[in-house]
């Protein structure tokens, strides 16, 4: 039996490294009060939050996320302030919808009307543009004239790899300990805490935070809660564009494209290359069955999209890398305390959480230290219909 810890974080990727930091900061530099257990090595590429860049944006099409966006920006800036690291780069952001291509598809609120309505309710300034206005400002795009767009100036990039490392470094500075290559095999709630079982030790914790993504159900098995999660293998490609100046962060925004297929793209950042991915559509896998092989059909689909709409963006492929999305049926986050085990708190990012990662870590720290969060997270509870009703239809619109 190992020594006791006040808080144990299971999984130290994007959400877990953030929770580790915010818990260690709350614990007040008490050595060993916070323990992080990572199944692999820190910065590994087997999960969801590796790589250089993620889109951050105020412009949302659902109220639950628009309500959290200001706090997400504030939290990232707080981490930048105390670390001296630049984690957020604002490039401006475009959402472009090919209205004709989307007209026959049920997209929920993931369309121009949804973005406009949510922006109006939350006071987010957006600029509406037609196809001609988009290409006048960013001639890198090639549009047909049927597209509509919104532009939000504060959108940009969160550096995921740097942010994870920053959270871990700050947590260690507050006395947190991280054990790598230490998978958690079980959680056993006790009268006054939780036993955390690994291959070599049984740790005792007052509170446990589970941020294990594709292995969430494996970790939660011992507390009597199983979530209806789908794991998808997704991928992104970096292109060694020769047009570096045209696609620099100063001259080209992050963008999302809603058409027959949905894509998202980044200017040159992290690598001397642009980056493009398709939103959703990957193969269903598990954490063990996933591969690191790129899907050639998706690669071809991306190349065709770029040839049609952003021809200068492409170039020789630098590399394609895969990652995992772990998604509830409604594609909303999970952020809650487990009712069957009130000392266990869990978060699942649903494949789109990184823009909120530090804030989610802060919310988890609030749940573990105070039993509640001051942030609006009612949409993300464990007792919502999507997680309890086996007949709930999957609606992947976020």
mmCIF file of N, CA and C in Angstrom, residues 301-383:
data_model
loop_
_atom_site.group_PDB
_atom_site.id
_atom_site.type_symbol
_atom_site.label_atom_id
_atom_site.label_comp_id
_atom_site.label_asym_id
_atom_site.label_seq_id
_atom_site.Cartn_x
_atom_site.Cartn_y
_atom_site.Cartn_z
ATOM 1 N N UNK A 301 -9.907 12.621 -50.171
ATOM 2 C CA UNK A 301 -11.015 13.565 -50.026
ATOM 3 C C UNK A 301 -10.475 14.949 -49.663
ATOM 4 N N UNK A 302 -9.504 15.011 -48.774
ATOM 5 C CA UNK A 302 -8.904 16.291 -48.379
ATOM 6 C C UNK A 302 -8.186 16.933 -49.558
ATOM 7 N N UNK A 303 -7.444 16.131 -50.304
ATOM 8 C CA UNK A 303 -6.720 16.681 -51.443
ATOM 9 C C UNK A 303 -7.683 17.261 -52.477
ATOM 10 N N UNK A 304 -8.805 16.587 -52.697
ATOM 11 C CA UNK A 304 -9.797 17.096 -53.652
ATOM 12 C C UNK A 304 -10.428 18.382 -53.150
ATOM 13 N N UNK A 305 -10.711 18.441 -51.848
ATOM 14 C CA UNK A 305 -11.272 19.676 -51.289
ATOM 15 C C UNK A 305 -10.300 20.839 -51.478
ATOM 16 N N UNK A 306 -9.035 20.611 -51.178
ATOM 17 C CA UNK A 306 -8.052 21.689 -51.314
ATOM 18 C C UNK A 306 -7.894 22.112 -52.764
ATOM 19 N N UNK A 307 -7.856 21.158 -53.667
ATOM 20 C CA UNK A 307 -7.719 21.505 -55.081
ATOM 21 C C UNK A 307 -8.886 22.372 -55.555
ATOM 22 N N UNK A 308 -10.068 22.108 -55.012
ATOM 23 C CA UNK A 308 -11.255 22.858 -55.431
ATOM 24 C C UNK A 308 -11.372 24.217 -54.750
ATOM 25 N N UNK A 309 -10.957 24.306 -53.483
ATOM 26 C CA UNK A 309 -11.320 25.489 -52.701
ATOM 27 C C UNK A 309 -10.159 26.258 -52.072
ATOM 28 N N UNK A 310 -9.019 25.635 -51.830
ATOM 29 C CA UNK A 310 -7.862 26.361 -51.263
ATOM 30 C C UNK A 310 -6.600 25.809 -51.924
ATOM 31 N N UNK A 311 -6.420 26.021 -53.222
ATOM 32 C CA UNK A 311 -5.364 25.308 -53.954
ATOM 33 C C UNK A 311 -3.947 25.583 -53.463
ATOM 34 N N UNK A 312 -3.666 26.782 -52.998
ATOM 35 C CA UNK A 312 -2.305 27.075 -52.545
ATOM 36 C C UNK A 312 -1.957 26.496 -51.191
ATOM 37 N N UNK A 313 -2.958 26.022 -50.471
ATOM 38 C CA UNK A 313 -2.781 25.473 -49.129
ATOM 39 C C UNK A 313 -1.989 24.172 -49.156
ATOM 40 N N UNK A 314 -2.166 23.386 -50.231
ATOM 41 C CA UNK A 314 -1.546 22.072 -50.307
ATOM 42 C C UNK A 314 -0.093 22.137 -50.715
ATOM 43 N N UNK A 315 0.479 20.955 -50.801
ATOM 44 C CA UNK A 315 1.877 20.784 -51.153
ATOM 45 C C UNK A 315 2.246 19.350 -50.869
ATOM 46 N N UNK A 316 3.519 18.999 -50.929
ATOM 47 C CA UNK A 316 3.909 17.644 -50.562
ATOM 48 C C UNK A 316 3.456 17.320 -49.134
ATOM 49 N N UNK A 317 2.955 16.122 -48.937
ATOM 50 C CA UNK A 317 2.510 15.747 -47.598
ATOM 51 C C UNK A 317 3.709 15.617 -46.666
ATOM 52 N N UNK A 318 3.697 16.388 -45.585
ATOM 53 C CA UNK A 318 4.749 16.256 -44.582
ATOM 54 C C UNK A 318 4.511 14.991 -43.764
ATOM 55 N N UNK A 319 3.306 14.853 -43.238
ATOM 56 C CA UNK A 319 2.884 13.604 -42.603
ATOM 57 C C UNK A 319 1.399 13.678 -42.293
ATOM 58 N N UNK A 320 0.803 12.520 -42.107
ATOM 59 C CA UNK A 320 -0.560 12.388 -41.608
ATOM 60 C C UNK A 320 -0.498 11.642 -40.296
ATOM 61 N N UNK A 321 -1.214 12.137 -39.303
ATOM 62 C CA UNK A 321 -1.201 11.452 -38.012
ATOM 63 C C UNK A 321 -2.627 11.195 -37.551
ATOM 64 N N UNK A 322 -2.793 10.131 -36.800
ATOM 65 C CA UNK A 322 -4.110 9.738 -36.315
ATOM 66 C C UNK A 322 -4.271 10.094 -34.851
ATOM 67 N N UNK A 323 -5.535 10.228 -34.432
ATOM 68 C CA UNK A 323 -5.853 10.459 -33.030
ATOM 69 C C UNK A 323 -7.229 9.858 -32.769
ATOM 70 N N UNK A 324 -7.651 9.868 -31.513
ATOM 71 C CA UNK A 324 -8.913 9.262 -31.124
ATOM 72 C C UNK A 324 -9.904 10.328 -30.668
ATOM 73 N N UNK A 325 -11.157 10.191 -31.097
ATOM 74 C CA UNK A 325 -12.273 10.959 -30.554
ATOM 75 C C UNK A 325 -13.113 9.989 -29.717
ATOM 76 N N UNK A 326 -13.403 10.351 -28.490
ATOM 77 C CA UNK A 326 -14.252 9.539 -27.626
ATOM 78 C C UNK A 326 -15.544 10.308 -27.399
ATOM 79 N N UNK A 327 -16.668 9.783 -27.927
ATOM 80 C CA UNK A 327 -17.847 10.613 -28.150
ATOM 81 C C UNK A 327 -19.096 9.999 -27.525
ATOM 82 N N UNK A 328 -19.790 10.730 -26.659
ATOM 83 C CA UNK A 328 -21.127 10.327 -26.210
ATOM 84 C C UNK A 328 -22.131 10.441 -27.359
ATOM 85 N N UNK A 329 -23.318 9.850 -27.220
ATOM 86 C CA UNK A 329 -24.287 9.851 -28.324
ATOM 87 C C UNK A 329 -24.707 11.236 -28.798
ATOM 88 N N UNK A 330 -24.745 12.231 -27.902
ATOM 89 C CA UNK A 330 -25.116 13.590 -28.293
ATOM 90 C C UNK A 330 -23.913 14.465 -28.605
ATOM 91 N N UNK A 331 -22.739 13.921 -28.519
ATOM 92 C CA UNK A 331 -21.455 14.582 -28.760
ATOM 93 C C UNK A 331 -21.178 15.736 -27.809
ATOM 94 N N UNK A 332 -21.863 15.798 -26.713
ATOM 95 C CA UNK A 332 -21.558 16.788 -25.683
ATOM 96 C C UNK A 332 -20.501 16.230 -24.728
ATOM 97 N N UNK A 333 -19.784 17.161 -24.090
ATOM 98 C CA UNK A 333 -18.837 16.766 -23.055
ATOM 99 C C UNK A 333 -19.527 15.974 -21.953
ATOM 100 N N UNK A 334 -18.729 15.259 -21.189
ATOM 101 C CA UNK A 334 -19.125 14.775 -19.870
ATOM 102 C C UNK A 334 -18.230 15.483 -18.862
ATOM 103 N N UNK A 335 -18.843 16.183 -17.912
ATOM 104 C CA UNK A 335 -18.097 16.802 -16.805
ATOM 105 C C UNK A 335 -18.989 16.685 -15.582
ATOM 106 N N UNK A 336 -18.672 15.763 -14.687
ATOM 107 C CA UNK A 336 -19.598 15.525 -13.580
ATOM 108 C C UNK A 336 -18.930 14.681 -12.506
ATOM 109 N N UNK A 337 -19.589 14.651 -11.349
ATOM 110 C CA UNK A 337 -19.252 13.728 -10.275
ATOM 111 C C UNK A 337 -20.069 12.456 -10.454
ATOM 112 N N UNK A 338 -19.447 11.315 -10.268
ATOM 113 C CA UNK A 338 -20.130 10.036 -10.464
ATOM 114 C C UNK A 338 -21.099 9.802 -9.302
ATOM 115 N N UNK A 339 -22.402 9.693 -9.573
ATOM 116 C CA UNK A 339 -23.367 9.541 -8.470
ATOM 117 C C UNK A 339 -23.096 8.323 -7.598
ATOM 118 N N UNK A 340 -22.654 7.236 -8.202
ATOM 119 C CA UNK A 340 -22.387 6.019 -7.439
ATOM 120 C C UNK A 340 -21.109 6.112 -6.608
ATOM 121 N N UNK A 341 -20.286 7.115 -6.891
ATOM 122 C CA UNK A 341 -19.003 7.265 -6.185
ATOM 123 C C UNK A 341 -18.714 8.758 -6.067
ATOM 124 N N UNK A 342 -19.234 9.424 -5.059
ATOM 125 C CA UNK A 342 -19.135 10.888 -4.970
ATOM 126 C C UNK A 342 -17.722 11.433 -4.788
ATOM 127 N N UNK A 343 -16.743 10.562 -4.619
ATOM 128 C CA UNK A 343 -15.348 11.010 -4.561
ATOM 129 C C UNK A 343 -14.647 10.870 -5.910
ATOM 130 N N UNK A 344 -15.408 10.496 -6.953
ATOM 131 C CA UNK A 344 -14.844 10.311 -8.287
ATOM 132 C C UNK A 344 -15.504 11.305 -9.235
ATOM 133 N N UNK A 345 -14.687 12.006 -9.998
ATOM 134 C CA UNK A 345 -15.149 13.029 -10.925
ATOM 135 C C UNK A 345 -14.582 12.696 -12.304
ATOM 136 N N UNK A 346 -15.377 12.887 -13.340
ATOM 137 C CA UNK A 346 -14.983 12.408 -14.661
ATOM 138 C C UNK A 346 -15.239 13.469 -15.719
ATOM 139 N N UNK A 347 -14.374 13.481 -16.722
ATOM 140 C CA UNK A 347 -14.581 14.345 -17.892
ATOM 141 C C UNK A 347 -14.236 13.560 -19.144
ATOM 142 N N UNK A 348 -15.076 13.741 -20.172
ATOM 143 C CA UNK A 348 -14.823 13.188 -21.503
ATOM 144 C C UNK A 348 -14.968 14.340 -22.487
ATOM 145 N N UNK A 349 -13.982 14.512 -23.357
ATOM 146 C CA UNK A 349 -13.935 15.692 -24.209
ATOM 147 C C UNK A 349 -14.716 15.626 -25.491
ATOM 148 N N UNK A 350 -15.248 14.454 -25.857
ATOM 149 C CA UNK A 350 -16.134 14.311 -27.019
ATOM 150 C C UNK A 350 -15.495 14.740 -28.330
ATOM 151 N N UNK A 351 -14.182 14.743 -28.394
ATOM 152 C CA UNK A 351 -13.503 15.048 -29.638
ATOM 153 C C UNK A 351 -13.389 16.515 -29.987
ATOM 154 N N UNK A 352 -13.874 17.403 -29.094
ATOM 155 C CA UNK A 352 -13.796 18.843 -29.433
ATOM 156 C C UNK A 352 -13.538 19.699 -28.196
ATOM 157 N N UNK A 353 -12.854 19.146 -27.212
ATOM 158 C CA UNK A 353 -12.734 19.846 -25.930
ATOM 159 C C UNK A 353 -11.482 20.681 -25.776
ATOM 160 N N UNK A 354 -10.489 20.525 -26.672
ATOM 161 C CA UNK A 354 -9.207 21.122 -26.300
ATOM 162 C C UNK A 354 -9.274 22.627 -26.124
ATOM 163 N N UNK A 355 -10.095 23.303 -26.883
ATOM 164 C CA UNK A 355 -10.196 24.754 -26.714
ATOM 165 C C UNK A 355 -10.599 25.127 -25.291
ATOM 166 N N UNK A 356 -11.275 24.207 -24.602
ATOM 167 C CA UNK A 356 -11.725 24.420 -23.228
ATOM 168 C C UNK A 356 -10.866 23.663 -22.206
ATOM 169 N N UNK A 357 -9.741 23.087 -22.615
ATOM 170 C CA UNK A 357 -9.050 22.109 -21.783
ATOM 171 C C UNK A 357 -8.646 22.659 -20.417
ATOM 172 N N UNK A 358 -8.030 23.821 -20.381
ATOM 173 C CA UNK A 358 -7.600 24.337 -19.083
ATOM 174 C C UNK A 358 -8.799 24.669 -18.206
ATOM 175 N N UNK A 359 -9.856 25.209 -18.813
ATOM 176 C CA UNK A 359 -11.067 25.498 -18.047
ATOM 177 C C UNK A 359 -11.693 24.209 -17.512
ATOM 178 N N UNK A 360 -11.757 23.161 -18.322
ATOM 179 C CA UNK A 360 -12.317 21.899 -17.837
ATOM 180 C C UNK A 360 -11.493 21.350 -16.691
ATOM 181 N N UNK A 361 -10.170 21.459 -16.789
ATOM 182 C CA UNK A 361 -9.333 21.055 -15.667
ATOM 183 C C UNK A 361 -9.631 21.859 -14.413
ATOM 184 N N UNK A 362 -9.885 23.141 -14.593
ATOM 185 C CA UNK A 362 -10.229 23.999 -13.456
ATOM 186 C C UNK A 362 -11.579 23.612 -12.857
ATOM 187 N N UNK A 363 -12.537 23.286 -13.728
ATOM 188 C CA UNK A 363 -13.856 22.853 -13.255
ATOM 189 C C UNK A 363 -13.738 21.541 -12.483
ATOM 190 N N UNK A 364 -12.955 20.596 -12.998
ATOM 191 C CA UNK A 364 -12.755 19.332 -12.286
ATOM 192 C C UNK A 364 -12.115 19.567 -10.925
ATOM 193 N N UNK A 365 -11.182 20.496 -10.866
ATOM 194 C CA UNK A 365 -10.571 20.826 -9.571
ATOM 195 C C UNK A 365 -11.609 21.403 -8.618
ATOM 196 N N UNK A 366 -12.526 22.213 -9.135
ATOM 197 C CA UNK A 366 -13.600 22.738 -8.286
ATOM 198 C C UNK A 366 -14.499 21.622 -7.777
ATOM 199 N N UNK A 367 -14.841 20.672 -8.639
ATOM 200 C CA UNK A 367 -15.681 19.559 -8.209
ATOM 201 C C UNK A 367 -14.988 18.745 -7.123
ATOM 202 N N UNK A 368 -13.676 18.543 -7.280
ATOM 203 C CA UNK A 368 -12.945 17.723 -6.323
ATOM 204 C C UNK A 368 -12.690 18.441 -5.001
ATOM 205 N N UNK A 369 -12.540 19.757 -5.040
ATOM 206 C CA UNK A 369 -12.202 20.493 -3.817
ATOM 207 C C UNK A 369 -13.413 21.088 -3.122
ATOM 208 N N UNK A 370 -14.433 21.483 -3.898
ATOM 209 C CA UNK A 370 -15.593 22.171 -3.319
ATOM 210 C C UNK A 370 -16.906 21.434 -3.532
ATOM 211 N N UNK A 371 -16.901 20.404 -4.363
ATOM 212 C CA UNK A 371 -18.113 19.651 -4.607
ATOM 213 C C UNK A 371 -19.031 20.249 -5.645
ATOM 214 N N UNK A 372 -18.677 21.367 -6.205
ATOM 215 C CA UNK A 372 -19.486 22.007 -7.242
ATOM 216 C C UNK A 372 -18.612 22.989 -8.015
ATOM 217 N N UNK A 373 -19.100 23.399 -9.186
ATOM 218 C CA UNK A 373 -18.375 24.370 -10.001
ATOM 219 C C UNK A 373 -19.190 25.641 -10.144
ATOM 220 N N UNK A 374 -18.505 26.744 -10.256
ATOM 221 C CA UNK A 374 -19.181 28.025 -10.484
ATOM 222 C C UNK A 374 -19.495 28.242 -11.959
ATOM 223 N N UNK A 375 -19.068 27.322 -12.817
ATOM 224 C CA UNK A 375 -19.296 27.456 -14.256
ATOM 225 C C UNK A 375 -20.515 26.633 -14.681
ATOM 226 N N UNK A 376 -21.209 27.057 -15.751
ATOM 227 C CA UNK A 376 -22.431 26.352 -16.179
ATOM 228 C C UNK A 376 -22.099 25.038 -16.890
ATOM 229 N N UNK A 377 -22.326 23.914 -16.222
ATOM 230 C CA UNK A 377 -22.005 22.613 -16.805
ATOM 231 C C UNK A 377 -23.200 21.659 -16.768
ATOM 232 N N UNK A 378 -24.407 22.193 -16.604
ATOM 233 C CA UNK A 378 -25.585 21.325 -16.511
ATOM 234 C C UNK A 378 -25.791 20.471 -17.769
ATOM 235 N N UNK A 379 -25.376 20.964 -18.916
ATOM 236 C CA UNK A 379 -25.535 20.203 -20.162
ATOM 237 C C UNK A 379 -24.694 18.934 -20.158
ATOM 238 N N UNK A 380 -23.673 18.883 -19.318
ATOM 239 C CA UNK A 380 -22.660 17.840 -19.422
ATOM 240 C C UNK A 380 -22.762 16.784 -18.315
ATOM 241 N N UNK A 381 -23.916 16.684 -17.684
ATOM 242 C CA UNK A 381 -24.064 15.776 -16.551
ATOM 243 C C UNK A 381 -24.141 14.319 -16.993
ATOM 244 N N UNK A 382 -23.913 13.428 -16.036
ATOM 245 C CA UNK A 382 -23.986 11.998 -16.279
ATOM 246 C C UNK A 382 -25.417 11.470 -16.328
ATOM 247 N N UNK A 383 -26.377 12.251 -15.848
ATOM 248 C CA UNK A 383 -27.752 11.752 -15.793
ATOM 249 C C UNK A 383 -28.620 12.282 -16.922
#
